Amino acid sequence: MVYRQSPHQLTFESFGCGLSTPLSPDNEWVQLADVFPWKELDEAYQLEFPKNSGRAAKPFRMLYGAGLIQNRMKLTDRGIVDAVRDTPAYQYFIGLSEYQAKAPFSYSSLCNFRKRIADLSELIRNIINDWLRAKIQALVPFKVDVMITDATAIPVKIRFPQDTSLLNQARKNLEEMAIDMAHQLDVPNPRMHKRDAKKVWTAFSRHPKRQHQSIRKQVKAQLQYVRRDLRFINEFIDAGATLTAKQAVRLGVIRILFDQQWYMYEHKIHHVEDRIVSLQQPYIRPIQRGKAKAKTEFGAKIDASLSEGIIDIERFGFTNFNESKDFEKTLDHYFDLHGQYPDEVLADTLYRNRDNLKTCKDLGIAICGPRLGAKPKQVDAKQRRQDTDAENRRGAIERRFAFLKGSVGLDLVNTRTAESLAVKIAQAIVLSNALTLLRVFAIPIFISTTSEGQTYRFQYKFTTGTENMVA
């Protein structure tokens, strides 16, 4: 497959003239169209196309822009195709030269596009964030060397995991595999007592208020069914039967699930390392949050930093990692971006351990917050005000997390593969930064300060270039 660049786009004044309805310059997507560095992103996307032959792929701006709209409007792949077809502003944002009353791409193109740019997701995010950071530095007449860091979980839309339901689903999958393999070998279907197993599960599932003993009894029954079906599968494999690639992957997941559930049943515990919570998405892990609303969430976890209004991902993973161990790497990342360490770091209690405090002291970085150890009987009023002010300023990253989950589609991500989830999170991050840039700099802002008896007044606003700045 080859990649060819799309033609230059018309101005928004000329776009849609055939409909006699020119676009409004105040439209959010019209303003966002000039924020992203589409040319640099297009050059990075060409790294995925080493050949110069084959059918041309869809332009990067078309599919990546559609993904940003999808995150913002919380649409499915099919829904975003219909929305782009019916909305001129969306078509302008994705780079079409004029409005067309048909879908410019199919919904399957979005899935293939996410798989293709999974390896370039970090590069694309860095290009956009550096571009936006440069715009902010050109517009803001001062610089604040403060970094805020925190971690959050990105929940994925799955059925709430229960041991009994997972084992029952595994049993049904194994029964289908066993029947297919029996047909391959032209032998009778094995006696798996499917009706009895279904009857036992139906009687259990009809009672929502279950006692601990009944749950344990049902887990034991399902484990015995799964163990018997796995024995049939092993016998068929030894006889020469084969499985499809999808069935082989599912069989491997079921084997791990059976070993984990059998271990927990024998030891009467409910915790095991790398616990499987979904057969369709085995990469998902339970993330302990300690929140009142949801103590455990199922999905990915990110460690993020916020500086100069730009939020970036410091670490991404599906394990419940300790984000305080990434503190030094986060400081080094800040140094690589700005050429110096921050003057102040705002972080919660988990980050303020002895090792991180020593690191900040050696580098001359102020890290605000209560002292370690027992609380003193008499607290200095000035120190208490400083700690309260630091905690209030640290809330900026919490508000950004709320914006990511409430307005940019990370509250409950509906995706199947780990690659698609990583791409969706990266798209939400860059879209949040772009929207923050528009929200902060879309209107003129006045700043007045006094130094050595002189009063200075600054006025700035968001523009596409620096020549229109007023200072």
PDB file of C-alpha atoms in Angstrom, residues 310-446:
ATOM      1  CA  ILE A 310       0.124  20.746  28.392  1.00  0.00           C
ATOM      2  CA  ILE A 311      -0.588  17.315  29.831  1.00  0.00           C
ATOM      3  CA  ASP A 312       1.578  14.407  28.724  1.00  0.00           C
ATOM      4  CA  ILE A 313       1.805  10.686  29.462  1.00  0.00           C
ATOM      5  CA  GLU A 314       4.841   9.588  31.445  1.00  0.00           C
ATOM      6  CA  ARG A 315       3.922   5.919  31.701  1.00  0.00           C
ATOM      7  CA  PHE A 316       1.207   3.732  30.226  1.00  0.00           C
ATOM      8  CA  GLY A 317       0.449   0.191  31.283  1.00  0.00           C
ATOM      9  CA  PHE A 318      -2.191  -2.351  32.220  1.00  0.00           C
ATOM     10  CA  THR A 319      -0.668  -3.284  35.571  1.00  0.00           C
ATOM     11  CA  ASN A 320      -1.359  -1.577  38.876  1.00  0.00           C
ATOM     12  CA  PHE A 321       2.120  -0.009  39.014  1.00  0.00           C
ATOM     13  CA  ASN A 322       3.393   2.377  41.693  1.00  0.00           C
ATOM     14  CA  GLU A 323       3.625   5.774  40.018  1.00  0.00           C
ATOM     15  CA  SER A 324       6.006   7.180  42.650  1.00  0.00           C
ATOM     16  CA  LYS A 325       8.819   5.064  41.174  1.00  0.00           C
ATOM     17  CA  ASP A 326       8.569   7.026  37.903  1.00  0.00           C
ATOM     18  CA  PHE A 327       9.231  10.366  39.596  1.00  0.00           C
ATOM     19  CA  GLU A 328      12.877  10.669  38.495  1.00  0.00           C
ATOM     20  CA  LYS A 329      11.998   9.771  34.901  1.00  0.00           C
ATOM     21  CA  THR A 330       9.285  12.425  34.948  1.00  0.00           C
ATOM     22  CA  LEU A 331      11.823  15.032  36.080  1.00  0.00           C
ATOM     23  CA  ASP A 332      14.237  13.929  33.352  1.00  0.00           C
ATOM     24  CA  HIS A 333      11.459  14.247  30.771  1.00  0.00           C
ATOM     25  CA  TYR A 334      10.795  17.794  31.944  1.00  0.00           C
ATOM     26  CA  PHE A 335      14.515  18.553  31.639  1.00  0.00           C
ATOM     27  CA  ASP A 336      14.589  17.202  28.074  1.00  0.00           C
ATOM     28  CA  LEU A 337      11.662  19.446  27.097  1.00  0.00           C
ATOM     29  CA  HIS A 338      12.675  22.674  28.828  1.00  0.00           C
ATOM     30  CA  GLY A 339      16.425  22.384  29.287  1.00  0.00           C
ATOM     31  CA  GLN A 340      16.153  22.731  33.068  1.00  0.00           C
ATOM     32  CA  TYR A 341      14.431  21.159  36.021  1.00  0.00           C
ATOM     33  CA  PRO A 342      11.236  22.724  37.405  1.00  0.00           C
ATOM     34  CA  ASP A 343      11.433  25.156  40.290  1.00  0.00           C
ATOM     35  CA  GLU A 344       8.502  23.474  42.006  1.00  0.00           C
ATOM     36  CA  VAL A 345       6.735  20.125  41.822  1.00  0.00           C
ATOM     37  CA  LEU A 346       3.153  19.574  42.957  1.00  0.00           C
ATOM     38  CA  ALA A 347       2.259  15.980  43.770  1.00  0.00           C
ATOM     39  CA  ASP A 348       0.107  14.026  46.177  1.00  0.00           C
ATOM     40  CA  THR A 349       1.263  12.117  49.239  1.00  0.00           C
ATOM     41  CA  LEU A 350       2.209   8.951  47.323  1.00  0.00           C
ATOM     42  CA  TYR A 351       4.972  10.784  45.452  1.00  0.00           C
ATOM     43  CA  ARG A 352       6.399  12.475  48.546  1.00  0.00           C
ATOM     44  CA  ASN A 353       8.426   9.534  49.870  1.00  0.00           C
ATOM     45  CA  ARG A 354      11.953   9.768  51.235  1.00  0.00           C
ATOM     46  CA  ASP A 355      13.712   8.891  47.979  1.00  0.00           C
ATOM     47  CA  ASN A 356      11.784  11.457  45.919  1.00  0.00           C
ATOM     48  CA  LEU A 357      12.196  14.143  48.572  1.00  0.00           C
ATOM     49  CA  LYS A 358      15.950  13.539  48.588  1.00  0.00           C
ATOM     50  CA  THR A 359      16.018  13.742  44.784  1.00  0.00           C
ATOM     51  CA  CYS A 360      14.244  17.094  44.825  1.00  0.00           C
ATOM     52  CA  LYS A 361      16.544  18.403  47.555  1.00  0.00           C
ATOM     53  CA  ASP A 362      19.659  17.431  45.574  1.00  0.00           C
ATOM     54  CA  LEU A 363      18.310  19.123  42.432  1.00  0.00           C
ATOM     55  CA  GLY A 364      17.098  22.228  44.250  1.00  0.00           C
ATOM     56  CA  ILE A 365      13.420  21.574  43.485  1.00  0.00           C
ATOM     57  CA  ALA A 366      10.707  22.592  45.915  1.00  0.00           C
ATOM     58  CA  ILE A 367       8.099  19.913  46.523  1.00  0.00           C
ATOM     59  CA  CYS A 368       5.258  21.198  48.665  1.00  0.00           C
ATOM     60  CA  GLY A 369       3.162  19.193  51.052  1.00  0.00           C
ATOM     61  CA  PRO A 370       2.936  17.978  54.644  1.00  0.00           C
ATOM     62  CA  ARG A 371       6.028  16.576  56.295  1.00  0.00           C
ATOM     63  CA  LEU A 372       6.518  12.839  56.602  1.00  0.00           C
ATOM     64  CA  GLY A 373       5.822  11.103  59.862  1.00  0.00           C
ATOM     65  CA  ALA A 374       3.316  11.873  62.586  1.00  0.00           C
ATOM     66  CA  LYS A 375       1.468  15.148  62.447  1.00  0.00           C
ATOM     67  CA  PRO A 376       2.885  17.778  64.832  1.00  0.00           C
ATOM     68  CA  LYS A 377       0.716  18.908  67.702  1.00  0.00           C
ATOM     69  CA  GLN A 378       1.174  22.568  66.797  1.00  0.00           C
ATOM     70  CA  VAL A 379       1.070  23.426  63.093  1.00  0.00           C
ATOM     71  CA  ASP A 380       2.519  26.677  61.857  1.00  0.00           C
ATOM     72  CA  ALA A 381      -0.257  28.787  60.327  1.00  0.00           C
ATOM     73  CA  LYS A 382       1.977  29.996  57.520  1.00  0.00           C
ATOM     74  CA  GLN A 383       3.058  26.462  56.627  1.00  0.00           C
ATOM     75  CA  ARG A 384      -0.542  25.280  56.704  1.00  0.00           C
ATOM     76  CA  ARG A 385      -1.552  28.037  54.275  1.00  0.00           C
ATOM     77  CA  GLN A 386       1.306  27.077  51.968  1.00  0.00           C
ATOM     78  CA  ASP A 387       0.294  23.411  52.028  1.00  0.00           C
ATOM     79  CA  THR A 388      -3.326  24.309  51.346  1.00  0.00           C
ATOM     80  CA  ASP A 389      -2.342  26.588  48.464  1.00  0.00           C
ATOM     81  CA  ALA A 390      -0.114  23.865  46.981  1.00  0.00           C
ATOM     82  CA  GLU A 391      -2.932  21.318  47.201  1.00  0.00           C
ATOM     83  CA  ASN A 392      -5.323  23.741  45.507  1.00  0.00           C
ATOM     84  CA  ARG A 393      -2.872  24.330  42.681  1.00  0.00           C
ATOM     85  CA  ARG A 394      -2.285  20.595  42.359  1.00  0.00           C
ATOM     86  CA  GLY A 395      -5.998  20.261  41.660  1.00  0.00           C
ATOM     87  CA  ALA A 396      -5.332  21.512  38.107  1.00  0.00           C
ATOM     88  CA  ILE A 397      -4.304  18.031  36.994  1.00  0.00           C
ATOM     89  CA  GLU A 398      -7.331  16.502  38.742  1.00  0.00           C
ATOM     90  CA  ARG A 399      -9.568  18.874  36.801  1.00  0.00           C
ATOM     91  CA  ARG A 400      -7.794  17.886  33.605  1.00  0.00           C
ATOM     92  CA  PHE A 401      -8.436  14.210  34.377  1.00  0.00           C
ATOM     93  CA  ALA A 402     -12.096  15.054  34.910  1.00  0.00           C
ATOM     94  CA  PHE A 403     -12.137  16.841  31.549  1.00  0.00           C
ATOM     95  CA  LEU A 404     -10.525  13.849  29.839  1.00  0.00           C
ATOM     96  CA  LYS A 405     -13.129  11.474  31.245  1.00  0.00           C
ATOM     97  CA  GLY A 406     -16.128  13.769  31.041  1.00  0.00           C
ATOM     98  CA  SER A 407     -15.647  15.596  27.739  1.00  0.00           C
ATOM     99  CA  VAL A 408     -13.053  13.715  25.675  1.00  0.00           C
ATOM    100  CA  GLY A 409     -14.351  10.155  25.944  1.00  0.00           C
ATOM    101  CA  LEU A 410     -12.070   8.450  28.483  1.00  0.00           C
ATOM    102  CA  ASP A 411     -14.775   7.771  31.056  1.00  0.00           C
ATOM    103  CA  LEU A 412     -15.487   4.305  29.611  1.00  0.00           C
ATOM    104  CA  VAL A 413     -13.481   3.387  26.506  1.00  0.00           C
ATOM    105  CA  ASN A 414     -15.198   0.927  24.184  1.00  0.00           C
ATOM    106  CA  THR A 415     -12.398  -0.889  22.384  1.00  0.00           C
ATOM    107  CA  ARG A 416     -11.270  -4.458  21.824  1.00  0.00           C
ATOM    108  CA  THR A 417      -7.500  -4.385  21.387  1.00  0.00           C
ATOM    109  CA  ALA A 418      -4.713  -2.904  23.473  1.00  0.00           C
ATOM    110  CA  GLU A 419      -3.372  -1.021  20.441  1.00  0.00           C
ATOM    111  CA  SER A 420      -6.694   0.732  19.849  1.00  0.00           C
ATOM    112  CA  LEU A 421      -6.915   1.667  23.519  1.00  0.00           C
ATOM    113  CA  ALA A 422      -3.438   3.225  23.445  1.00  0.00           C
ATOM    114  CA  VAL A 423      -4.316   5.233  20.327  1.00  0.00           C
ATOM    115  CA  LYS A 424      -7.604   6.455  21.803  1.00  0.00           C
ATOM    116  CA  ILE A 425      -5.874   7.602  24.994  1.00  0.00           C
ATOM    117  CA  ALA A 426      -3.205   9.448  23.001  1.00  0.00           C
ATOM    118  CA  GLN A 427      -5.871  11.131  20.856  1.00  0.00           C
ATOM    119  CA  ALA A 428      -7.776  12.217  23.952  1.00  0.00           C
ATOM    120  CA  ILE A 429      -4.610  13.700  25.461  1.00  0.00           C
ATOM    121  CA  VAL A 430      -3.733  15.823  22.418  1.00  0.00           C
ATOM    122  CA  LEU A 431      -7.359  16.876  21.936  1.00  0.00           C
ATOM    123  CA  SER A 432      -7.521  17.975  25.564  1.00  0.00           C
ATOM    124  CA  ASN A 433      -4.389  20.078  25.095  1.00  0.00           C
ATOM    125  CA  ALA A 434      -5.748  21.656  21.917  1.00  0.00           C
ATOM    126  CA  LEU A 435      -9.108  22.456  23.509  1.00  0.00           C
ATOM    127  CA  THR A 436      -7.351  23.929  26.536  1.00  0.00           C
ATOM    128  CA  LEU A 437      -5.335  26.145  24.214  1.00  0.00           C
ATOM    129  CA  LEU A 438      -8.519  27.381  22.549  1.00  0.00           C
ATOM    130  CA  ARG A 439     -10.364  27.844  25.809  1.00  0.00           C
ATOM    131  CA  VAL A 440      -7.594  29.851  27.462  1.00  0.00           C
ATOM    132  CA  PHE A 441      -6.413  31.959  24.534  1.00  0.00           C
ATOM    133  CA  ALA A 442      -9.609  32.402  22.524  1.00  0.00           C
ATOM    134  CA  ILE A 443     -10.431  35.677  24.294  1.00  0.00           C
ATOM    135  CA  PRO A 444      -8.084  38.564  25.162  1.00  0.00           C
ATOM    136  CA  ILE A 445      -6.538  38.294  28.623  1.00  0.00           C
ATOM    137  CA  PHE A 446      -5.093  41.246  30.538  1.00  0.00           C
TER     138      PHE A 446
END
